[in-house]
Amino acid sequence: MTAYLKLDHIDKSFARGNQVSEVLKDIRLTIDKGEFVSIIGHSGCGKSTLLNLIAGLTTVSAGAVLLEDKEVDSPGPERAVVFQNHSLLPWLTVYENINLAVSKVFGRSKSKAERHDWIMRNLDLVQMAHARDKRPAEISGGMKQRVGIARALAMEPKILLLDEPFGALDALTRAHLQDAVMDIHSRLGSTTIMITHDVDEAVLLSDRIVMMTNGPAATIGEVLAVPLARPRRRIELASDRTFLRCREAVLKFLYERHRFVEAAE
Amino acid sequence: MSIQTIEDTTVKAFPAPAKPAEVIAFTAKARRRFDPIVIAGKLASALVPPAIVIALMLVVWQIACSSPTASLPPPSQVWNEAYDLIAHPFFNNGPQDIGLAWRVLISLQRVAIGFGLAAIVGVALGALVGQSIWAMRGLDPVFQILRTVPPLAWLPLSLAAFRDSSPSALFVIFITSIWPIIINTAVGVRNIPEDYRNVARILRLNQFEFFVKIMVPAAAPYIFTGLRIGIGLSWLAIVAAEMLTGGVGIGFFIWDAWNSSRLPDIIVALAYIGVTGFCLDRLVAAVGAFVTRGTTAK
């Protein structure tokens, strides 16, 4: 059986002048359809670069990203990204922001009424239908991120890529959004890759946690399966032994074996 | 036992404040948004200081030019000799003898065409320069040199090229006002956040869609800054252009008045040009503020 998404011996280096810096080295990973995978690591380990490679926003130096056995070489709506800073267009309303994506992706295959229903369905999914006519500047950070998720989902992507989606939010809003993402994942079964630096978040949401070693030339250190049944509830998990064991494993990886050393550059 | 009594009182106490009648009072307290006194106060604070300054200037001018040997006319003489021009801006006594408002309108028509072309070409060129690093390296130095050429210097060349006065005048307006539009648009396009570009790439927007849906709205604040400077420059150029090409515009009127030594007429025309230029500037600023509402806020 072939994997849904395959990262095949990926190297990535950036050249600046005649100085070449190796960011990622020999990344090998396969992800199944419907899986929720988190990528965790210290800052500067190339997590975001890895996500950009999968999104096609940057190109690999060696190796290949294969989605359903087809090589990824450019960005596209089947790999929708939710950006850390939401990236909503400030001159469009919430509805228009999603409409921009929907009319581009489904402009030919859906009628106008169908597109409208589809936009509203995705807004309902993130509970933002009430703010459809607001501009991004008029809604809170958590709400913007919800709209960002709705925009990505509205593209009906094969893979949903979340780039530290909750990094800029306060703890309470973050918990709400994590629940929303879990709910959406259970309903749609979307294959999801999430970049995070939050251990609890990784364990709570993921089927597997990919732990990155420190750069330069970072690679995958360990992959931890999280054998927790879904639906998961954060309060019950707080004292769950499997949850705590997974959490401890990630913490040990990050703070014992691959401690972050301030790079002396 | 004591606990029970407390519970009882709380249970009974809750329904009591459930319907506070005071809530209605809040609507009565809402302030009226269009209070005539507040508006009158704001108007006065905006109008009174410039009125005082203008009055003082008129007084100084009157005193300075009152001596019989003065080379320029004092305001009283302007008022007496050019009264027809001031009081009747819309008179029409045949093809060459028309009121100043008509002349301003004819000049505005020229500016509209020249500036309109400059806006279209300028935004397109600015987008190119902002998007492509090679276009910028090649074109930017040329633009930086050409933009310092004064409007009058273009006139002989354009007269030679077009062999007709009215396209030459349009060309001078166009070439004077286009540079700030190009340069500001280019800066705006270069400053489009990388995230917006990534959104466009993920959606696979083509060049045209990217231009219309991302680039122009994202760079709109910069574009309107360029347009505002540009319209000011094009109004500066109209007088230069019409002085040499003739016609019935406000610029030619000044030249004509100078040739027949009607200094008061020139002073009235200057006031017309100043007020019109001010209005044009405010108009573009207002359109810009309306179009870019919401885009500047993060």
mmCIF file of N, CA and C in Angstrom, chain A residues 56-57 74-79 81 83 85 87-91 100-101 104 135 137 144 151 155, chain B residues 195-199 201-206 209 213-215 217-219 293-298:
data_model
loop_
_atom_site.group_PDB
_atom_site.id
_atom_site.type_symbol
_atom_site.label_atom_id
_atom_site.label_comp_id
_atom_site.label_asym_id
_atom_site.label_seq_id
_atom_site.Cartn_x
_atom_site.Cartn_y
_atom_site.Cartn_z
ATOM 1 N N GLY A 56 4.416 23.537 -0.891
ATOM 2 C CA GLY A 56 4.939 23.886 -2.213
ATOM 3 C C GLY A 56 5.376 25.331 -2.305
ATOM 4 N N LEU A 57 5.371 26.030 -1.177
ATOM 5 C CA LEU A 57 5.756 27.447 -1.204
ATOM 6 C C LEU A 57 7.262 27.608 -1.372
ATOM 7 N N SER A 74 4.603 22.883 -6.678
ATOM 8 C CA SER A 74 4.103 24.260 -6.602
ATOM 9 C C SER A 74 2.934 24.292 -5.623
ATOM 10 N N PRO A 75 2.614 25.474 -5.078
ATOM 11 C CA PRO A 75 1.503 25.533 -4.141
ATOM 12 C C PRO A 75 0.167 25.326 -4.842
ATOM 13 N N GLY A 76 -0.825 24.880 -4.094
ATOM 14 C CA GLY A 76 -2.139 24.679 -4.690
ATOM 15 C C GLY A 76 -3.189 24.501 -3.617
ATOM 16 N N PRO A 77 -4.454 24.672 -3.985
ATOM 17 C CA PRO A 77 -5.533 24.625 -2.989
ATOM 18 C C PRO A 77 -5.757 23.244 -2.388
ATOM 19 N N GLU A 78 -5.185 22.181 -2.992
ATOM 20 C CA GLU A 78 -5.384 20.859 -2.364
ATOM 21 C C GLU A 78 -4.476 20.689 -1.149
ATOM 22 N N ARG A 79 -3.575 21.663 -0.930
ATOM 23 C CA ARG A 79 -2.766 21.666 0.294
ATOM 24 C C ARG A 79 -2.935 23.039 0.949
ATOM 25 N N VAL A 81 -3.172 26.042 3.567
ATOM 26 C CA VAL A 81 -2.384 26.413 4.741
ATOM 27 C C VAL A 81 -3.185 27.378 5.613
ATOM 28 N N PHE A 83 -2.239 30.063 8.182
ATOM 29 C CA PHE A 83 -1.009 30.737 8.578
ATOM 30 C C PHE A 83 -1.063 31.177 10.035
ATOM 31 N N ASN A 85 -0.303 34.006 11.350
ATOM 32 C CA ASN A 85 -0.926 35.316 11.567
ATOM 33 C C ASN A 85 -2.162 35.483 10.687
ATOM 34 N N SER A 87 -3.417 35.831 8.003
ATOM 35 C CA SER A 87 -3.301 36.234 6.594
ATOM 36 C C SER A 87 -4.632 36.458 5.901
ATOM 37 N N LEU A 88 -5.602 36.986 6.617
ATOM 38 C CA LEU A 88 -6.844 37.378 5.942
ATOM 39 C C LEU A 88 -6.588 38.708 5.248
ATOM 40 N N LEU A 89 -7.270 38.920 4.129
ATOM 41 C CA LEU A 89 -7.085 40.176 3.418
ATOM 42 C C LEU A 89 -7.934 41.252 4.087
ATOM 43 N N PRO A 90 -7.295 42.311 4.595
ATOM 44 C CA PRO A 90 -8.006 43.260 5.465
ATOM 45 C C PRO A 90 -9.070 44.081 4.747
ATOM 46 N N TRP A 91 -9.008 44.162 3.408
ATOM 47 C CA TRP A 91 -9.997 44.982 2.710
ATOM 48 C C TRP A 91 -11.242 44.171 2.353
ATOM 49 N N LEU A 100 -13.301 34.496 -1.937
ATOM 50 C CA LEU A 100 -12.150 34.572 -2.849
ATOM 51 C C LEU A 100 -11.602 33.171 -3.125
ATOM 52 N N ALA A 101 -11.480 32.376 -2.044
ATOM 53 C CA ALA A 101 -10.970 31.016 -2.205
ATOM 54 C C ALA A 101 -11.995 30.137 -2.921
ATOM 55 N N LYS A 104 -12.493 30.778 -6.621
ATOM 56 C CA LYS A 104 -11.345 30.347 -7.416
ATOM 57 C C LYS A 104 -11.327 28.819 -7.557
ATOM 58 N N ARG A 135 -15.124 43.022 8.868
ATOM 59 C CA ARG A 135 -13.774 42.978 8.307
ATOM 60 C C ARG A 135 -12.825 42.435 9.356
ATOM 61 N N ALA A 137 -10.268 43.496 10.756
ATOM 62 C CA ALA A 137 -9.856 44.408 11.818
ATOM 63 C C ALA A 137 -10.909 44.518 12.917
ATOM 64 N N LYS A 144 -10.290 35.641 13.977
ATOM 65 C CA LYS A 144 -9.578 35.702 12.698
ATOM 66 C C LYS A 144 -9.034 34.326 12.346
ATOM 67 N N ARG A 151 -11.430 29.322 5.758
ATOM 68 C CA ARG A 151 -10.987 29.564 4.383
ATOM 69 C C ARG A 151 -10.217 28.356 3.854
ATOM 70 N N MET A 155 -11.491 25.240 0.763
ATOM 71 C CA MET A 155 -10.822 24.803 -0.468
ATOM 72 C C MET A 155 -10.942 23.299 -0.642
ATOM 73 N N ASP B 195 2.683 37.145 3.189
ATOM 74 C CA ASP B 195 1.548 36.265 3.444
ATOM 75 C C ASP B 195 0.474 36.391 2.375
ATOM 76 N N TYR B 196 0.220 37.625 1.929
ATOM 77 C CA TYR B 196 -0.807 37.806 0.899
ATOM 78 C C TYR B 196 -0.369 37.125 -0.388
ATOM 79 N N ARG B 197 0.932 37.212 -0.667
ATOM 80 C CA ARG B 197 1.442 36.543 -1.870
ATOM 81 C C ARG B 197 1.293 35.040 -1.741
ATOM 82 N N ASN B 198 1.546 34.518 -0.520
ATOM 83 C CA ASN B 198 1.391 33.079 -0.312
ATOM 84 C C ASN B 198 -0.057 32.643 -0.483
ATOM 85 N N VAL B 199 -0.989 33.454 0.039
ATOM 86 C CA VAL B 199 -2.408 33.135 -0.142
ATOM 87 C C VAL B 199 -2.716 33.054 -1.635
ATOM 88 N N ARG B 201 -0.679 32.414 -4.034
ATOM 89 C CA ARG B 201 -0.024 31.270 -4.672
ATOM 90 C C ARG B 201 -0.788 29.989 -4.377
ATOM 91 N N ILE B 202 -1.262 29.851 -3.128
ATOM 92 C CA ILE B 202 -1.998 28.645 -2.781
ATOM 93 C C ILE B 202 -3.307 28.568 -3.581
ATOM 94 N N LEU B 203 -3.937 29.717 -3.789
ATOM 95 C CA LEU B 203 -5.182 29.733 -4.568
ATOM 96 C C LEU B 203 -4.906 29.667 -6.068
ATOM 97 N N ARG B 204 -3.642 29.726 -6.447
ATOM 98 C CA ARG B 204 -3.254 29.730 -7.862
ATOM 99 C C ARG B 204 -3.943 30.857 -8.626
ATOM 100 N N LEU B 205 -3.950 32.054 -8.053
ATOM 101 C CA LEU B 205 -4.463 33.208 -8.781
ATOM 102 C C LEU B 205 -3.527 33.488 -9.958
ATOM 103 N N ASN B 206 -4.108 33.797 -11.130
ATOM 104 C CA ASN B 206 -3.236 34.150 -12.246
ATOM 105 C C ASN B 206 -2.813 35.617 -12.119
ATOM 106 N N GLU B 209 -5.699 38.154 -11.960
ATOM 107 C CA GLU B 209 -6.452 38.066 -10.693
ATOM 108 C C GLU B 209 -5.629 38.614 -9.538
ATOM 109 N N LYS B 213 -7.122 41.569 -7.461
ATOM 110 C CA LYS B 213 -7.684 41.178 -6.163
ATOM 111 C C LYS B 213 -6.727 41.365 -5.004
ATOM 112 N N ILE B 214 -5.432 41.336 -5.246
ATOM 113 C CA ILE B 214 -4.464 41.457 -4.151
ATOM 114 C C ILE B 214 -3.636 42.735 -4.288
ATOM 115 N N MET B 215 -3.012 42.892 -5.465
ATOM 116 C CA MET B 215 -2.016 43.946 -5.579
ATOM 117 C C MET B 215 -2.620 45.343 -5.439
ATOM 118 N N PRO B 217 -5.638 46.448 -4.228
ATOM 119 C CA PRO B 217 -6.135 46.812 -2.887
ATOM 120 C C PRO B 217 -5.037 46.878 -1.834
ATOM 121 N N ALA B 218 -4.038 45.990 -1.910
ATOM 122 C CA ALA B 218 -2.989 46.007 -0.885
ATOM 123 C C ALA B 218 -2.123 47.258 -1.017
ATOM 124 N N ALA B 219 -1.904 47.710 -2.251
ATOM 125 C CA ALA B 219 -1.049 48.876 -2.452
ATOM 126 C C ALA B 219 -1.862 50.162 -2.509
ATOM 127 N N ARG B 293 -10.571 52.446 3.132
ATOM 128 C CA ARG B 293 -11.060 52.276 4.505
ATOM 129 C C ARG B 293 -10.896 50.807 4.910
ATOM 130 N N GLY B 294 -10.346 50.634 6.109
ATOM 131 C CA GLY B 294 -10.209 49.269 6.597
ATOM 132 C C GLY B 294 -8.924 48.584 6.187
ATOM 133 N N THR B 295 -8.275 49.065 5.107
ATOM 134 C CA THR B 295 -7.093 48.333 4.654
ATOM 135 C C THR B 295 -5.867 48.671 5.470
ATOM 136 N N THR B 296 -5.821 49.870 6.023
ATOM 137 C CA THR B 296 -4.615 50.241 6.747
ATOM 138 C C THR B 296 -4.588 49.605 8.136
ATOM 139 N N ALA B 297 -5.769 49.318 8.695
ATOM 140 C CA ALA B 297 -5.813 48.704 10.021
ATOM 141 C C ALA B 297 -5.325 47.271 9.935
ATOM 142 N N LYS B 298 -4.516 46.882 10.895
ATOM 143 C CA LYS B 298 -3.990 45.503 10.903
ATOM 144 C C LYS B 298 -5.014 44.583 11.512
#
